Short mmCIF file of C-alpha atoms in Angstrom, two decimals:
data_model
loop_
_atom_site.label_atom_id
_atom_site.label_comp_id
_atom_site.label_asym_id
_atom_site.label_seq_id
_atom_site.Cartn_x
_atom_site.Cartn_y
_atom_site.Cartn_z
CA UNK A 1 -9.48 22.17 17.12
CA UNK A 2 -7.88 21.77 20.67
CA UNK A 3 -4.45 20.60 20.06
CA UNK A 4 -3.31 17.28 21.70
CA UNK A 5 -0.61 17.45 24.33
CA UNK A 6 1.43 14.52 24.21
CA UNK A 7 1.70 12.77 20.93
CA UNK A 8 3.46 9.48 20.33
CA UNK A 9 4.67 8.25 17.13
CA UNK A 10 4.65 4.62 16.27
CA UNK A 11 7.48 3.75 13.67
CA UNK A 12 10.36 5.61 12.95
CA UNK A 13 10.40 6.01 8.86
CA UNK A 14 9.53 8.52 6.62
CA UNK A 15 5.62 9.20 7.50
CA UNK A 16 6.66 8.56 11.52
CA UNK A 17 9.86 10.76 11.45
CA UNK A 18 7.86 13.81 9.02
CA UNK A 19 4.93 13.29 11.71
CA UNK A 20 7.22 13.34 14.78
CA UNK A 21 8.73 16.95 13.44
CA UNK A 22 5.24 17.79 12.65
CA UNK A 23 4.04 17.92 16.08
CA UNK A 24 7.30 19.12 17.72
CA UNK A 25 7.14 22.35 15.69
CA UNK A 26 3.63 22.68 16.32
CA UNK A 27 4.20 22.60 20.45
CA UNK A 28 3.18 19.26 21.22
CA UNK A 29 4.78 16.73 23.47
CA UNK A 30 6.38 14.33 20.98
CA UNK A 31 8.17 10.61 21.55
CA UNK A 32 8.80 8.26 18.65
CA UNK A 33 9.15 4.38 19.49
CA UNK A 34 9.86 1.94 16.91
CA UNK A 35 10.26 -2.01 17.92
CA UNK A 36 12.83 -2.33 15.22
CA UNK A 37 15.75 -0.53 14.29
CA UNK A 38 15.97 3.13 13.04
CA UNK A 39 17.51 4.37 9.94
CA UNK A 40 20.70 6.49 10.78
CA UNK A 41 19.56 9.22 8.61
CA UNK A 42 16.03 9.40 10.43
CA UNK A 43 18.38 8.90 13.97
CA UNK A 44 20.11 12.29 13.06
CA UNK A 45 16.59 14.35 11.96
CA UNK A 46 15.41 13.24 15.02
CA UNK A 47 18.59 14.27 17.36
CA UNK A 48 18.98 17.60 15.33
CA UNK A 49 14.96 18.37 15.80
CA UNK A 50 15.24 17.31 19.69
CA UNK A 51 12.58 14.66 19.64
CA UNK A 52 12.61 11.68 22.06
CA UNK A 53 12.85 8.25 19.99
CA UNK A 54 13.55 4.92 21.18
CA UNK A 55 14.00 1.83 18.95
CA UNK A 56 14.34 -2.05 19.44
CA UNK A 57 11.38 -2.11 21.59
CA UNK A 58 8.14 -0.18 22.98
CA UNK A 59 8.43 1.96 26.18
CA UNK A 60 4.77 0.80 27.05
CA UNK A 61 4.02 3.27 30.00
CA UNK A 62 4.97 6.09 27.44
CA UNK A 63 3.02 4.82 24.83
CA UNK A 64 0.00 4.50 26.99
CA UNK A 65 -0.43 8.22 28.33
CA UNK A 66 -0.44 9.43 24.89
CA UNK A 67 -3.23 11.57 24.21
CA UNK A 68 -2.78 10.65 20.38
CA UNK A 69 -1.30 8.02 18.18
CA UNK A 70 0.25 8.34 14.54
CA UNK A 71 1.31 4.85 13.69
CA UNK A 72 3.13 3.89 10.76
CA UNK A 73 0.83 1.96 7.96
CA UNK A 74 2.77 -1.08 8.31
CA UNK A 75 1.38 -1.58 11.25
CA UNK A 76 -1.33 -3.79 11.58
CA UNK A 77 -3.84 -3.28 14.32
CA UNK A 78 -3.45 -6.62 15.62
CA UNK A 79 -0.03 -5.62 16.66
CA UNK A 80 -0.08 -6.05 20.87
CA UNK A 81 1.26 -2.67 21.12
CA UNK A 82 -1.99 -1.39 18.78
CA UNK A 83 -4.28 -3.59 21.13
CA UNK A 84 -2.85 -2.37 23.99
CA UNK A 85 -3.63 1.21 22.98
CA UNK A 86 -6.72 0.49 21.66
CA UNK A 87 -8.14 -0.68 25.49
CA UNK A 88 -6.78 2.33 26.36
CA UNK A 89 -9.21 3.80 23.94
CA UNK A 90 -5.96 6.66 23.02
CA UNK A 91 -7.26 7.91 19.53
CA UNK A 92 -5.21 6.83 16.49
CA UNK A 93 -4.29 8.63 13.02
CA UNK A 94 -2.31 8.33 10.12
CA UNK A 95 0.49 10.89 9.37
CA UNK A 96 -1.51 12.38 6.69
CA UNK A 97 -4.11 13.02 9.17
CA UNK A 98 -2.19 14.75 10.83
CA UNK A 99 -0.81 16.74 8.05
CA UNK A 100 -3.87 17.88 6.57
CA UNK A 101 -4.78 19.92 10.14
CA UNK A 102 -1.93 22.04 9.25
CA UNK A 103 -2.50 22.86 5.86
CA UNK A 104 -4.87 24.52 3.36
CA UNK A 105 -2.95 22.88 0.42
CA UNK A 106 -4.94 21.33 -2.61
CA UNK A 107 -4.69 17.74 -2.14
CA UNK A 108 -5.01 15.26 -5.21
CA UNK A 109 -5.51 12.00 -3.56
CA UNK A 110 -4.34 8.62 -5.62
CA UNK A 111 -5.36 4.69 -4.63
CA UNK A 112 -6.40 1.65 -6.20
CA UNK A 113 -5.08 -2.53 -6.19
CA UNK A 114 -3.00 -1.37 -9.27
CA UNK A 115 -1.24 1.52 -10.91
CA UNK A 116 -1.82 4.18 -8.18
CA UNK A 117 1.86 4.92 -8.15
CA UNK A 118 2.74 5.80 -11.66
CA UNK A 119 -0.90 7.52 -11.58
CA UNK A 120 0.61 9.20 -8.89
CA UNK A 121 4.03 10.16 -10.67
CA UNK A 122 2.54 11.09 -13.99
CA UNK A 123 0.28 13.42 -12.22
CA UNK A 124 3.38 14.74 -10.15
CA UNK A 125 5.16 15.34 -13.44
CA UNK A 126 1.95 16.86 -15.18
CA UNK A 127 2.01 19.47 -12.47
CA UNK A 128 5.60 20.25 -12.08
CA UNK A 129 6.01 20.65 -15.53
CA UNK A 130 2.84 23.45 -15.61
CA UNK A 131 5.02 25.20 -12.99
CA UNK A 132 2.42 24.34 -9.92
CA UNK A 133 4.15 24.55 -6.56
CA UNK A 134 3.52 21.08 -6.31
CA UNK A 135 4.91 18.04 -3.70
CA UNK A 136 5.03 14.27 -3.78
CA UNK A 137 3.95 12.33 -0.59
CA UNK A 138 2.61 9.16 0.56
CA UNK A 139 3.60 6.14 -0.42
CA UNK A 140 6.14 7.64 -2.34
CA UNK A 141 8.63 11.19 -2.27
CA UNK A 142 8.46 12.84 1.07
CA UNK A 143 6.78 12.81 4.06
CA UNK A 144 3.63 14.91 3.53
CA UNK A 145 4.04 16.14 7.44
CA UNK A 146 7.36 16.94 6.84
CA UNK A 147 6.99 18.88 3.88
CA UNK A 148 4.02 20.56 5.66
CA UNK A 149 6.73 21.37 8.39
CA UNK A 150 9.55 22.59 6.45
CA UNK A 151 8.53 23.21 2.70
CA UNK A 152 4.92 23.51 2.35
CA UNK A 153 3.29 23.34 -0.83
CA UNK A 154 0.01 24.87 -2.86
CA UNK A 155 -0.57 21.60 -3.73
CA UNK A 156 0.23 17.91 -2.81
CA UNK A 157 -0.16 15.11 -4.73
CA UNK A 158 -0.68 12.23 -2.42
CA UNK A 159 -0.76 7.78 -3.17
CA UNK A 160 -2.41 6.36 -0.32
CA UNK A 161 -2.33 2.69 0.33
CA UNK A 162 -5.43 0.92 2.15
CA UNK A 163 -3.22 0.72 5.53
CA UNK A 164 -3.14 5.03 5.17
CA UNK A 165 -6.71 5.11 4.35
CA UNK A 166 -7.83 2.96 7.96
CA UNK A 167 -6.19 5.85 10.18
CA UNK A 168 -7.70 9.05 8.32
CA UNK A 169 -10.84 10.97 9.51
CA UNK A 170 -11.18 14.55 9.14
CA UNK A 171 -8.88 14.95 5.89
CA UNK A 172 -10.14 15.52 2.89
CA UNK A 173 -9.17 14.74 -0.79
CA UNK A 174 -9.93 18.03 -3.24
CA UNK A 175 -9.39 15.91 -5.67
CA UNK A 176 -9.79 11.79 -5.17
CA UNK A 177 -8.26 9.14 -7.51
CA UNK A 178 -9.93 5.36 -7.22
CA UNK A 179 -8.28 3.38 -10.32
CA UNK A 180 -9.50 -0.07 -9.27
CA UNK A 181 -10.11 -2.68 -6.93
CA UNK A 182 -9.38 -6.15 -7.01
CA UNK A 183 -8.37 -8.57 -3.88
CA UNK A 184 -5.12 -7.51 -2.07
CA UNK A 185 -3.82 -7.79 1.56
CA UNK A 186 -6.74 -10.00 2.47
CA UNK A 187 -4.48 -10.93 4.94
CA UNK A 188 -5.27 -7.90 7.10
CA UNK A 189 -8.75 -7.63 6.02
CA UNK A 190 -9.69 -10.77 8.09
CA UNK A 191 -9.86 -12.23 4.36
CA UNK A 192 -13.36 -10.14 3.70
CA UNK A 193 -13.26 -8.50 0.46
CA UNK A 194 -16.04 -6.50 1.85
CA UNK A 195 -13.11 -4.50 4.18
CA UNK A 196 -10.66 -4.10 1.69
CA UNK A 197 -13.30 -2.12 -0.54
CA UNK A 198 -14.69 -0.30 2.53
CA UNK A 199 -10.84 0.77 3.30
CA UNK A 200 -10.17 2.02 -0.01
CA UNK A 201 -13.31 4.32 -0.46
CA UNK A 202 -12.76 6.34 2.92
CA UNK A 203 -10.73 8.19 0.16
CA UNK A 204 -13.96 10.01 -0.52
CA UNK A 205 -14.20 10.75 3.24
CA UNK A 206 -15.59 14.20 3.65
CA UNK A 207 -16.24 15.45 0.10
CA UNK A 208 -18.10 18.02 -0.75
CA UNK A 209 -19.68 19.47 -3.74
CA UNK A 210 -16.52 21.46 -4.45
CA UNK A 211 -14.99 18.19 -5.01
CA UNK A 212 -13.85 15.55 -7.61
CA UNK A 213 -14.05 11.74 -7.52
CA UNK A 214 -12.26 10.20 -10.43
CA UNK A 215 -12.97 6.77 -10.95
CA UNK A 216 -12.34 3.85 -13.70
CA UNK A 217 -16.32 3.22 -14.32
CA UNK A 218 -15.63 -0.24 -15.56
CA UNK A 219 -14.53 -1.92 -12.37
CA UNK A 220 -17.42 -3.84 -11.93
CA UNK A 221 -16.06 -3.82 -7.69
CA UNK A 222 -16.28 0.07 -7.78
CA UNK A 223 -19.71 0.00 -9.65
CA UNK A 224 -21.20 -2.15 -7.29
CA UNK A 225 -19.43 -0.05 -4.19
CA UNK A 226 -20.91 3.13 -6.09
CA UNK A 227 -24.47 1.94 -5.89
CA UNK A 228 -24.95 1.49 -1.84
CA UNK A 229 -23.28 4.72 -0.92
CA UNK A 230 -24.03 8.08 -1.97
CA UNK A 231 -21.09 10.93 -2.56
CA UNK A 232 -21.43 15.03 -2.64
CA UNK A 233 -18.55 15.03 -5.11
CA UNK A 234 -18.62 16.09 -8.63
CA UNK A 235 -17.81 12.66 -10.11
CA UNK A 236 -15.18 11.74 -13.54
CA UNK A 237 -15.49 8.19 -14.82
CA UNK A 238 -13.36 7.18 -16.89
CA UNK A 239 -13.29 3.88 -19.31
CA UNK A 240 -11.53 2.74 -22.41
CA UNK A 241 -14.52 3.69 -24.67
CA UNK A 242 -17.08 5.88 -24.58
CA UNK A 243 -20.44 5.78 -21.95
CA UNK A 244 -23.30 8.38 -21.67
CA UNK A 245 -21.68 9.98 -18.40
CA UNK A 246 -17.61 9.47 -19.10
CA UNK A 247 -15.17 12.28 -19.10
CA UNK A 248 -12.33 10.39 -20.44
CA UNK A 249 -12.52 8.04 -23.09
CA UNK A 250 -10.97 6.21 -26.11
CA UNK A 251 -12.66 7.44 -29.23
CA UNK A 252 -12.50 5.75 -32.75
CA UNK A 253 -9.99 7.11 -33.67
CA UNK A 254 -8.03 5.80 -30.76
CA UNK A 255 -7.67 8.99 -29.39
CA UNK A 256 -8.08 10.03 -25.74
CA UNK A 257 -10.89 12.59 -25.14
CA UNK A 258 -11.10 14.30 -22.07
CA UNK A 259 -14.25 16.63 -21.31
CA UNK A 260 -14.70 18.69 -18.37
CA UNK A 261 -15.95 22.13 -17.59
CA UNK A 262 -12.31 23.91 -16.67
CA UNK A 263 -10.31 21.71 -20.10
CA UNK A 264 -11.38 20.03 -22.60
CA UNK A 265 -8.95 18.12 -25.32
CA UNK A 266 -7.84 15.00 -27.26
CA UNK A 267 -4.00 13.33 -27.55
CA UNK A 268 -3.48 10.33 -29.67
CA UNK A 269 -2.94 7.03 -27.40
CA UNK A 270 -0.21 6.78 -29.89
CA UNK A 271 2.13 9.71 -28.47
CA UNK A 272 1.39 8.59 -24.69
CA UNK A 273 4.73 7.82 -23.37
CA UNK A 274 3.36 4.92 -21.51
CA UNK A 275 2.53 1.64 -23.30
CA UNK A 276 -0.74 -1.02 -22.05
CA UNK A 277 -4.19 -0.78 -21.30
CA UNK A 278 -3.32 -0.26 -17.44
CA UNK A 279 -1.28 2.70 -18.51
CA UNK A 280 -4.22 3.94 -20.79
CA UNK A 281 -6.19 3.94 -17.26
CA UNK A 282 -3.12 5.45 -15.28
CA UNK A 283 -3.08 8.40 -17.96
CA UNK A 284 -6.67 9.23 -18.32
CA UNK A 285 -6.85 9.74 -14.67
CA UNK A 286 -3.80 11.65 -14.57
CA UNK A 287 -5.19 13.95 -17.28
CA UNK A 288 -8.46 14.72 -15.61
CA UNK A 289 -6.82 15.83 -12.25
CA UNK A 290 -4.64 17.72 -14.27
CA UNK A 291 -7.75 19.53 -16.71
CA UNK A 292 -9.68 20.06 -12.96
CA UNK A 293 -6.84 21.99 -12.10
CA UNK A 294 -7.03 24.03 -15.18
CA UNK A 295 -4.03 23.02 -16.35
CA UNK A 296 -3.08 24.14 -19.81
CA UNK A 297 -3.78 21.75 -22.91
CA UNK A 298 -0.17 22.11 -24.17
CA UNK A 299 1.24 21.01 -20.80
CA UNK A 300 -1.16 18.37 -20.34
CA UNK A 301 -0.39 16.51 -23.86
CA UNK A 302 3.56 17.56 -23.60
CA UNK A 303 3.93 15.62 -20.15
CA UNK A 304 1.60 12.54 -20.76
CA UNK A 305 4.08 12.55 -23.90
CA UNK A 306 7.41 12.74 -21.90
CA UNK A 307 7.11 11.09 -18.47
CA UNK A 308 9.52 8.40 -18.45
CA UNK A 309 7.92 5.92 -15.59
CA UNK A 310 8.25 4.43 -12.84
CA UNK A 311 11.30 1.94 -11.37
CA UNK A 312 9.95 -1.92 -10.75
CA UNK A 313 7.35 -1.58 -12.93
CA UNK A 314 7.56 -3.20 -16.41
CA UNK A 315 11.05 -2.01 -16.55
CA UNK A 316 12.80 -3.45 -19.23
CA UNK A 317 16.40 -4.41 -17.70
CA UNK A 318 18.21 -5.27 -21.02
CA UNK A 319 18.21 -8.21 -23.71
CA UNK A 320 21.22 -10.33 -23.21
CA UNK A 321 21.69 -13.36 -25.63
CA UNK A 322 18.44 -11.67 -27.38
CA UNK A 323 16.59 -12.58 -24.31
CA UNK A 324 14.59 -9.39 -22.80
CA UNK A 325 14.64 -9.18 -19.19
CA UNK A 326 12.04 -6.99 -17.32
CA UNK A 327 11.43 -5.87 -14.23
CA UNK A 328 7.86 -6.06 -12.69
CA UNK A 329 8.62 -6.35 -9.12
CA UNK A 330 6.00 -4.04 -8.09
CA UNK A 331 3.67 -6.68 -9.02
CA UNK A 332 2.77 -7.35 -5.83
CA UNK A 333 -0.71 -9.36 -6.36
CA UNK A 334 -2.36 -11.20 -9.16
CA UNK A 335 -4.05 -8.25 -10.59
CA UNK A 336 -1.19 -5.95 -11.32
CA UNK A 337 0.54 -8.88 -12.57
CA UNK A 338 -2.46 -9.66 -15.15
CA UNK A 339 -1.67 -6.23 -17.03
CA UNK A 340 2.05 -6.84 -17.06
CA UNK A 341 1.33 -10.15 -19.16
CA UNK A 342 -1.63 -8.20 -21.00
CA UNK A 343 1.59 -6.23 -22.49
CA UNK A 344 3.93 -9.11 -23.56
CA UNK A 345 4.15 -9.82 -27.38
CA UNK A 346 6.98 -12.50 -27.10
CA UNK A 347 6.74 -15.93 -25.67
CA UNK A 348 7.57 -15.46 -21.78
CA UNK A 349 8.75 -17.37 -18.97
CA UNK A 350 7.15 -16.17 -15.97
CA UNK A 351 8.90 -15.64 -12.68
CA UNK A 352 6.32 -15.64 -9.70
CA UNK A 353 6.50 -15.93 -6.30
CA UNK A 354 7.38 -14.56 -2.30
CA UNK A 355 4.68 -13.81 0.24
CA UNK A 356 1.11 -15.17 -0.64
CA UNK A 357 -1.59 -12.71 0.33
CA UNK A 358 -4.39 -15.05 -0.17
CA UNK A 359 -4.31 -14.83 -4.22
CA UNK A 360 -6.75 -16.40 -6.65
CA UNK A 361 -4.51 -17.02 -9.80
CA UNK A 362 -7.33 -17.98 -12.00
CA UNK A 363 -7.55 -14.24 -13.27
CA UNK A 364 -4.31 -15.09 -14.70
CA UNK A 365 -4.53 -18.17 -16.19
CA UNK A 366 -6.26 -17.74 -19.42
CA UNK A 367 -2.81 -14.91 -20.31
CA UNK A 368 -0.93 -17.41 -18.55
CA UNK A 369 -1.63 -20.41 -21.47
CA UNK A 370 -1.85 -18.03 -24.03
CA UNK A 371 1.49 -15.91 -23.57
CA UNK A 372 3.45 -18.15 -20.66
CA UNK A 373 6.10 -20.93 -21.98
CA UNK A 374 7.42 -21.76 -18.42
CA UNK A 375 6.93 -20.32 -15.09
CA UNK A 376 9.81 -20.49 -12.46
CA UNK A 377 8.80 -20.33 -8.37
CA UNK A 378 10.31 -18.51 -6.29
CA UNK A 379 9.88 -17.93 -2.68
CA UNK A 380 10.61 -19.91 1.02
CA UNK A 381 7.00 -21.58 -0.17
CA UNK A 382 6.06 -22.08 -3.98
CA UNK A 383 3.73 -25.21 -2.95
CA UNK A 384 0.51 -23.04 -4.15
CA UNK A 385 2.11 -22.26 -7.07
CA UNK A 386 3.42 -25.44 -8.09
CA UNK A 387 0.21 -27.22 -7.45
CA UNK A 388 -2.37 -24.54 -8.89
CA UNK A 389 -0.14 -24.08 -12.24
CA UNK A 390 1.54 -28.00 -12.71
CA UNK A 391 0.71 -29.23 -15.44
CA UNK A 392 -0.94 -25.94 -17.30
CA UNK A 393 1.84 -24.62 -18.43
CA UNK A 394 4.58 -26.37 -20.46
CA UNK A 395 7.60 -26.12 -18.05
CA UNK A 396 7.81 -24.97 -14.25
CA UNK A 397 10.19 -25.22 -11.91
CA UNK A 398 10.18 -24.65 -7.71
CA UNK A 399 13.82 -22.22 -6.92
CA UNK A 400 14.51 -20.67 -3.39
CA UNK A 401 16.71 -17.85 -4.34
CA UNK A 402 17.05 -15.09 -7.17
CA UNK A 403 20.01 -16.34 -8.19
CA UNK A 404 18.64 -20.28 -9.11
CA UNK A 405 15.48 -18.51 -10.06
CA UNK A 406 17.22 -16.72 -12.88
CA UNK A 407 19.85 -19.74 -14.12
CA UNK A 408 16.13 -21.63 -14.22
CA UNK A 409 14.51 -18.49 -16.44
CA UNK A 410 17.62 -18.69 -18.61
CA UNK A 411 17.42 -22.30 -18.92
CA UNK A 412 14.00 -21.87 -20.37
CA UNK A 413 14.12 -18.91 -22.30
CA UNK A 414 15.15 -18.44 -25.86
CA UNK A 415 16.29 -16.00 -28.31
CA UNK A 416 13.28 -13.72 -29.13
CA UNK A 417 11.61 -14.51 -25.75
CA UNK A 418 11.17 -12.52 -22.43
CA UNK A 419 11.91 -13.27 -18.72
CA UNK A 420 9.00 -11.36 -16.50
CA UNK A 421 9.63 -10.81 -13.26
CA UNK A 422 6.37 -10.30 -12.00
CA UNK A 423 5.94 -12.11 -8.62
CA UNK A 424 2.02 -11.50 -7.68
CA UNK A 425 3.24 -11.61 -4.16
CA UNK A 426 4.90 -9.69 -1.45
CA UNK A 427 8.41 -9.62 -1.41
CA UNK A 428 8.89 -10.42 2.50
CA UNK A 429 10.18 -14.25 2.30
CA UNK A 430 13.37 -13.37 0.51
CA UNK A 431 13.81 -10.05 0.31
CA UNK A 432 13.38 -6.66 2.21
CA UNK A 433 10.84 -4.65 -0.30
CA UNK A 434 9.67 -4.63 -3.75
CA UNK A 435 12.00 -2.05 -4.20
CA UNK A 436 14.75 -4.71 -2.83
CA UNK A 437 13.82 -7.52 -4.83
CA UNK A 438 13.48 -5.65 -8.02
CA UNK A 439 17.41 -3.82 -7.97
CA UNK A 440 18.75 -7.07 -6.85
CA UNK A 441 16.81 -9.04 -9.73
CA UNK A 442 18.52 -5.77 -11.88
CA UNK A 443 21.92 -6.35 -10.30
CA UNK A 444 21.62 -10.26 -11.33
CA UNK A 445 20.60 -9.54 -15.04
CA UNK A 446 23.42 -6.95 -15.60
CA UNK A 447 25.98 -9.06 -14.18
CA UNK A 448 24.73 -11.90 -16.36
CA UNK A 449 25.80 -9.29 -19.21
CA UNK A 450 29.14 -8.00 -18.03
CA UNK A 451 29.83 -12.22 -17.53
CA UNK A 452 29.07 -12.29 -20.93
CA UNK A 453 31.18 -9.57 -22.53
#
């Protein structure tokens, strides 16, 4: 393929700075531009690697002789610099587009509404722990372009939000992961379900017959999807008990089966390290990329035993005055937050709230009156909140901060109960990231303890 000449790179994170190093040690013209402000440690990777960046704003006649874009997937396209390009008809890509041009790496390729990080992790620490020559890239670890660049794997394991999937063409998945899909950032879907779904499934962009699509075969959104559109790939459904065409299952005797050509083999639910039915899900899939890899049994059953999970999601902070605090921050819509409540055994108070993305809380409600003593707002804007659950749940109160959030939750919550931080919403009112809002929610419970000693 004849390589581009001048390359621009839109944002100046981890996929923009990996991408702008990318193309700069591959000979092409590269410039980074980011309208906000750049890290310091991505400022000095850039200096040292002798790439052109600007930040607090967009050079425009730069931009616009690009021959090719990589833009960040925070990015929407209805950004005026995006528009701008677009008229200009300049081709755009994701960083893992470009990426995949320069390798022949295996890539195991994870997305879904819910669970596609620790998916994403377990599988990470299935492989490592076989000895594979494996690296971590997308949404979270490195920059797949920069590890492409500087310490290139034999095979990547990749989570790929909906934003990645809009910007990838030509790269291909040896291995594709689809765990679920339920509504999530509607907001940049024109609020059409219809283009969320079609987003996620370019992850089974040119398959072949060589390749695997592993899928949760009760989502009744992916069985629907499934039946309009035909795929080369070998396909592994997966459910929590047994169909005619599953490769993972839950038997009787509530162990997990998995059955493919290269491994076949059971482990007891009971020794996965990972508690919940989501988890189930997250480990069956992680087990049949890892038997389709021909992965040993032993290692298989010894890492879905060990793997210790993932931060901001049902974390358990610590009990304080017999109260157990937990950390679900990466709850970011109503689904995700729907398993974390599937989980709890004690009466909880509920703490919900930040950026709406056009939620339906309904799917919640029936967990919400059976497990939910109070539920405390809190965001710039908890009006939907306090209207759609007044009066359904015994106690609720409206807070604008974490810190009044959490006296509220402690005001409610009694010995033997638990306080759920699980906010179904974006985290971009109040706080920087998920990531953010979770370690300061972790800060705030730990100090309550150390207040308390």
């Amino acid at each position: 393929m004849e390589q581009m000449k001048k390359l621009v790179i839109l944002g100046g994170g981890e996929s923009g700075v990996g991408a702008a190093i990318l193309g700069k040690e591959k000979g092409l013209d590269v410039f980074l531009s980011d309208a906000g402000t750049v890290a310091p440690r991505y400022a000095r990777m850039l200096n040292e690697a002798g790439i052109a960046w600007e930040q607090g704003g967009h050079s425009m006649d730069i931009i616009l002789g690009a021959d090719e874009v990589v833009k960040s997937p925070g990015i929407p396209p209805t950004a005026p610099v995006m528009k701008a390009i677009a008229d200009k008809e300049i081709p755009v890509i994701s960083e893992i587009e470009l990426a995949g041009r320069y390798t022949s790496a295996k890539m195991v390729c994870i997305t879904g509404s819910n669970g596609k990080t620790t998916t994403t992790m377990l599988t990470y620490h299935i492989l490592r722990r076989a000895g594979l020559n494996v690296g971590l890239a997308g949404n979270v670890g490195h920059s797949l372009a920069l590890q492409v660049a500087r310490d290139p794997k034999d095979v990547y394991v990749i989570e790929l939000s909906s934003f990645q999937l809009e910007n990838m063409y030509d790269f291909k998945a040896n291995i594709a992961v689809l765990l679920n899909i339920t509504p999530d950032h509607l907001d940049r879907y024109d609020y059409k379900m219809q283009n969320y779904i079609n987003a996620k499934f370019r992850i089974l962009n040119n398959q072949t017959a060589e390749d695997a699509f592993i899928y949760w075969q009760d989502d009744p959104v992916i069985t629907a999807q499934l039946a309009h559109i035909a795929t080369e790939a070998r396909c592994f459904p997966f459910a929590d008990h047994h169909h005619s065409d599953s490769r993972a299952w839950l038997d009787t005797e509530d162990e997990i089966v998995f059955d493919t050509a290269e491994t076949s083999l059971k482990i007891s639910r009971a020794q996965l390290s990972l508690s919940g039915l989501h988890n189930l899900y997250n480990s069956m899939a992680a087990g049949l990329s890892a038997c389709l890899l021909d992965i040993s049994k032993e290692d298989i059953r010894r890492a879905l035993a060990d793997f210790e999970g993932v931060e901001h999601r049902l974390e358990t902070v610590a009990t304080i005055d017999s109260i157990t605090y937990i950390n679900d921050s990466k709850a970011t819509n109503v689904n995700s937050c729907w398993y974390a409540l599937e989980t709890m055994t004690a009466p909880t108070v509920l703490i919900l709230g930040g950026k709406d993305k056009g939620n339906d809380y309904s799917e919640i409600l029936p967990l919400v009156e059976k497990k939910v003593k109070a539920i405390v707002a809190m965001g710039v804007d908890n009006s939907k909140i306090m209207d759609y659950f007044g009066g359904k749940v015994p106690a609720i109160a409206s807070t604008g901060s974490l810190d009044e959030a959490l006296e509220a939750a402690r005001g409610f919550a009694e010995p033997g109960d638990t306080v759920l931080l699980s906010p179904c919403c974006a985290s971009f009112d109040l706080f920087k990231s998920y990531e953010d809002r979770g370690r300061r929610f972790k800060q705030a419970v730990l100090a309550l303890n150390s207040s308390n000693s």
